[in-house]
XYZ file of N, CA and C in Angstrom:
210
model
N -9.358 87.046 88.818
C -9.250 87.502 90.172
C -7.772 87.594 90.543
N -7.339 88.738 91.388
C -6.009 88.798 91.957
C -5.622 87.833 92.613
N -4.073 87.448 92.454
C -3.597 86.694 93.409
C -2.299 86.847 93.813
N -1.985 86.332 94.847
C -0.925 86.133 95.383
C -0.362 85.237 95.774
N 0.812 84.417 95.541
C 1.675 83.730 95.979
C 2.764 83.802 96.938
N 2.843 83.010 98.286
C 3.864 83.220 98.856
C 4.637 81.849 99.120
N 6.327 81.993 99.413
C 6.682 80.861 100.018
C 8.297 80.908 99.931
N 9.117 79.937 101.145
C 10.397 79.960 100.500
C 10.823 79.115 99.564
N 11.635 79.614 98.509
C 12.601 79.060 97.807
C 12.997 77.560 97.910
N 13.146 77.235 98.718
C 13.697 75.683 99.015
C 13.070 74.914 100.360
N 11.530 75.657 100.386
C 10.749 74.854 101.367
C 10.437 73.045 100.557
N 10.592 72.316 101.012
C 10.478 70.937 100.757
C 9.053 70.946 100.545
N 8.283 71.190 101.326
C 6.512 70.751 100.729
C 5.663 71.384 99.462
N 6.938 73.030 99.391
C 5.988 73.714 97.991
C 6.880 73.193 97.217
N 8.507 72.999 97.548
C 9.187 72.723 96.132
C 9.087 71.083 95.712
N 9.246 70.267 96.163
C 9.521 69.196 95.845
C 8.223 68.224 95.532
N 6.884 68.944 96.621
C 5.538 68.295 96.292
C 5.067 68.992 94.861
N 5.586 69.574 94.079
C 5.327 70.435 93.020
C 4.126 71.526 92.853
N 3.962 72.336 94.009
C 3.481 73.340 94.294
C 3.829 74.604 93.512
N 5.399 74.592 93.655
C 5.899 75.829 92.935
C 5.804 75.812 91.371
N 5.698 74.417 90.930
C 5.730 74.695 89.140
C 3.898 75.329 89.326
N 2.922 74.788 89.794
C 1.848 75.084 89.839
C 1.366 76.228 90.070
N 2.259 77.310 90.928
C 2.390 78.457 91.178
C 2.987 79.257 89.914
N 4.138 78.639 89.437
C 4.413 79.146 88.223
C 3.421 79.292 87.109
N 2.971 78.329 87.168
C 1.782 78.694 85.562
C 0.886 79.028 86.185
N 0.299 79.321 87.158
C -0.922 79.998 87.647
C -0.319 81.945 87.475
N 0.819 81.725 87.555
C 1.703 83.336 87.536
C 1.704 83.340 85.480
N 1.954 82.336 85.019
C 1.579 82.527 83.750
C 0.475 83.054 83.075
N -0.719 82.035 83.506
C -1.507 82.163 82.801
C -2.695 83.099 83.221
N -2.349 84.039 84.357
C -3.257 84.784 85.581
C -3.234 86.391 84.380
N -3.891 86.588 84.443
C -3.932 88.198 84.401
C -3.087 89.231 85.475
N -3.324 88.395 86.833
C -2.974 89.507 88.033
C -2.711 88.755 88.994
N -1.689 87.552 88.887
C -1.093 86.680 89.753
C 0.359 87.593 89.949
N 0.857 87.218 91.129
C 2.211 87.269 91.350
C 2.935 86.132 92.195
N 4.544 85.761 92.313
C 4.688 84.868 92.896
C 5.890 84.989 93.650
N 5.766 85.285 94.824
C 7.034 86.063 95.823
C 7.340 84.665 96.629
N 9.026 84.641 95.770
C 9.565 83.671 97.074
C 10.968 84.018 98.140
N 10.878 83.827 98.635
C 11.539 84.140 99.883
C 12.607 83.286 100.363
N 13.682 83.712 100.588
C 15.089 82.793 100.732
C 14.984 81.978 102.222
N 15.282 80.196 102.152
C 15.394 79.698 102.989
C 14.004 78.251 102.693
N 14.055 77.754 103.310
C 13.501 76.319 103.526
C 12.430 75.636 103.940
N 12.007 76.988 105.223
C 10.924 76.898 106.317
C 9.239 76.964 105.206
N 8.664 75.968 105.975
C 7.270 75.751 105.479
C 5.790 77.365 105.879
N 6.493 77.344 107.321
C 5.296 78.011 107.983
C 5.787 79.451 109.165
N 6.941 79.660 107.547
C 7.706 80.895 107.842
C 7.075 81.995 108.636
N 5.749 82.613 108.470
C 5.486 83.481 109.031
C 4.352 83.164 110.352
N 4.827 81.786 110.993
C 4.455 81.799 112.170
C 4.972 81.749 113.279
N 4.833 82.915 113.990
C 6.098 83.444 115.334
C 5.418 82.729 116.272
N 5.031 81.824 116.496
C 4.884 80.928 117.623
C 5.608 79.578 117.247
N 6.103 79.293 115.945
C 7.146 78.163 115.513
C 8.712 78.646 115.483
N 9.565 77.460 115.774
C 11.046 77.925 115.564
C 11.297 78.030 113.885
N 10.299 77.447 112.847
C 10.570 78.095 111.529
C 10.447 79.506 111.607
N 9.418 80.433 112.185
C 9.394 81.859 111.950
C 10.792 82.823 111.869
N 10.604 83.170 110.488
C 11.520 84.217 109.665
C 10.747 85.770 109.760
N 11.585 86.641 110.608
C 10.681 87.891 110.904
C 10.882 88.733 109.503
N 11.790 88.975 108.896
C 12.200 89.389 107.683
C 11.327 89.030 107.201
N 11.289 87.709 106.610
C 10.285 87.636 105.504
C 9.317 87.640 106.048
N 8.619 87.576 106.743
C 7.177 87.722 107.475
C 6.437 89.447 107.280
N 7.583 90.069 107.837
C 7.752 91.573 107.756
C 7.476 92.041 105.724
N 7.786 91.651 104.830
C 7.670 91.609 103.323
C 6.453 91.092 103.544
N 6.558 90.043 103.350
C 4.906 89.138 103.317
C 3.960 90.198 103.407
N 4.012 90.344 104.863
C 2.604 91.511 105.447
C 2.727 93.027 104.479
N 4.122 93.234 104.484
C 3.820 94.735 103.120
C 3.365 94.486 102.173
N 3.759 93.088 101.196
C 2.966 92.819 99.968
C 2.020 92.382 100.331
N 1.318 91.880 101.195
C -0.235 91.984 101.005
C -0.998 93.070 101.812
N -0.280 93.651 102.283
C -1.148 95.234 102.696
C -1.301 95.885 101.532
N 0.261 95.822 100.523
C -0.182 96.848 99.341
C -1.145 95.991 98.147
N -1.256 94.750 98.560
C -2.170 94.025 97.654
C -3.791 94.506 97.996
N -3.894 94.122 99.027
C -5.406 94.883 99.298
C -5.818 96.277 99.106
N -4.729 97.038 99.122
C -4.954 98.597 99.738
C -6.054 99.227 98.527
């Protein structure tokens, strides 16, 4: 099954709880995984009702998974 990965780069809960190596070999061993990360720190980047919200990357986010579904 397709997948998708999102997150930033140096968010503390995917990087350091070891989310991202887990993301990595799921991008390994997937047929049709991908794993898009995004510059900066924030956990819950693409929520514009938090002061983490990053419109940039939020704005990507929503294109790669529009063209993921399409």
């Amino acid at each position: 099954m397709p997948v998708q990965v999102h997150a930033m780069n140096a968010d503390p809960f995917f990087v350091e709880d070891g989310d991202i190596n887990a993301a990595r070999e799921l991008v390994a061993s997937a047929n049709h995984a991908e794993l898009f990360l995004y510059e900066g720190n924030e956990h819950l980047f693409t929520d514009s009702s938090l002061l983490s919200y990053d419109a940039s990357a939020t704005k990507l986010v929503i294109k790669r998974v529009l063209d993921f579904l399409a």
